[in-house]
PDB file of C-alpha atoms in Angstrom:
ATOM      1  CA  PHE A 995     -97.714 -85.410  90.158  1.00 93.00           C
ATOM      2  CA  LEU A 996     -96.888 -86.630  86.656  1.00 93.00           C
ATOM      3  CA  ALA A 997     -93.114 -86.463  87.201  1.00 94.00           C
ATOM      4  CA  GLY A 998     -93.389 -88.469  90.413  1.00 96.00           C
ATOM      5  CA  ALA A 999     -95.731 -90.969  88.808  1.00 96.00           C
ATOM      6  CA  GLN A1000     -93.337 -91.411  85.888  1.00 95.00           C
ATOM      7  CA  ALA A1001     -90.446 -91.986  88.322  1.00 96.00           C
ATOM      8  CA  ALA A1002     -92.561 -94.644  90.060  1.00 95.00           C
ATOM      9  CA  GLY A1003     -93.152 -96.427  86.751  1.00 94.00           C
ATOM     10  CA  LEU A1004     -96.728 -95.193  86.328  1.00 94.00           C
ATOM     11  CA  THR A1005     -97.307 -93.929  82.803  1.00 92.00           C
ATOM     12  CA  ASN A1006    -100.055 -92.538  80.580  1.00 89.00           C
ATOM     13  CA  LEU A1007    -101.831 -90.630  83.351  1.00 92.00           C
ATOM     14  CA  LYS A1008    -101.903 -87.283  81.572  1.00 90.00           C
ATOM     15  CA  GLY A1009    -105.404 -86.196  80.609  1.00 88.00           C
ATOM     16  CA  HIS A1010    -106.669 -85.301  77.151  1.00 84.00           C
ATOM     17  CA  ARG A1011    -104.795 -82.395  75.566  1.00 85.00           C
ATOM     18  CA  SER A1012    -107.932 -80.294  75.088  1.00 89.00           C
ATOM     19  CA  VAL A1013    -109.407 -80.965  78.542  1.00 88.00           C
ATOM     20  CA  GLY A1014    -106.352 -81.509  80.748  1.00 86.00           C
ATOM     21  CA  GLY A1015    -106.451 -83.100  84.167  1.00 89.00           C
ATOM     22  CA  MET A1016    -105.424 -86.642  85.014  1.00 90.00           C
ATOM     23  CA  ARG A1017    -106.708 -89.888  83.609  1.00 89.00           C
ATOM     24  CA  ALA A1018    -106.253 -93.477  84.739  1.00 89.00           C
ATOM     25  CA  SER A1019    -107.730 -96.139  82.480  1.00 84.00           C
ATOM     26  CA  ILE A1020    -108.480 -99.066  84.769  1.00 84.00           C
ATOM     27  CA  TYR A1021    -110.153-101.728  82.659  1.00 84.00           C
ATOM     28  CA  ASN A1022    -110.609-105.451  83.270  1.00 84.00           C
ATOM     29  CA  ALA A1023    -107.315-106.123  81.471  1.00 86.00           C
ATOM     30  CA  MET A1024    -105.397-103.923  83.947  1.00 88.00           C
ATOM     31  CA  PRO A1025    -103.633-106.159  86.486  1.00 91.00           C
ATOM     32  CA  LEU A1026    -104.671-105.636  90.107  1.00 92.00           C
ATOM     33  CA  ALA A1027    -101.031-104.947  91.013  1.00 94.00           C
ATOM     34  CA  GLY A1028    -101.047-101.909  88.714  1.00 92.00           C
ATOM     35  CA  VAL A1029    -104.195-100.509  90.293  1.00 93.00           C
ATOM     36  CA  GLU A1030    -102.746-101.066  93.763  1.00 95.00           C
ATOM     37  CA  ALA A1031     -99.487 -99.349  92.757  1.00 96.00           C
ATOM     38  CA  LEU A1032    -101.392 -96.312  91.485  1.00 95.00           C
ATOM     39  CA  ALA A1033    -103.532 -96.146  94.633  1.00 96.00           C
ATOM     40  CA  ALA A1034    -100.434 -96.389  96.849  1.00 98.00           C
ATOM     41  CA  PHE A1035     -98.666 -93.654  94.876  1.00 97.00           C
ATOM     42  CA  MET A1036    -101.715 -91.391  95.112  1.00 97.00           C
ATOM     43  CA  ALA A1037    -101.987 -91.922  98.887  1.00 98.00           C
ATOM     44  CA  GLU A1038     -98.295 -91.132  99.372  1.00 97.00           C
ATOM     45  CA  PHE A1039     -98.563 -88.056  97.133  1.00 97.00           C
ATOM     46  CA  ARG A1040    -101.518 -86.833  99.187  1.00 97.00           C
ATOM     47  CA  LYS A1041     -99.527 -87.199 102.434  1.00 98.00           C
ATOM     48  CA  LYS A1042     -96.581 -85.237 101.030  1.00 96.00           C
ATOM     49  CA  HIS A1043     -98.626 -82.455  99.456  1.00 94.00           C
TER      50      HIS A1043
END
């Protein structure tokens, strides 16, 4: 997931080093286009895997 996200220009999704997992920080300052890009990538990843 992370390699594909990186290739799609989506960065900083890796979770905390002691907990692991994935993490997307979507705050008010995050542009809507970035949230939409992440959602589209996740939907496509789900279809492929």
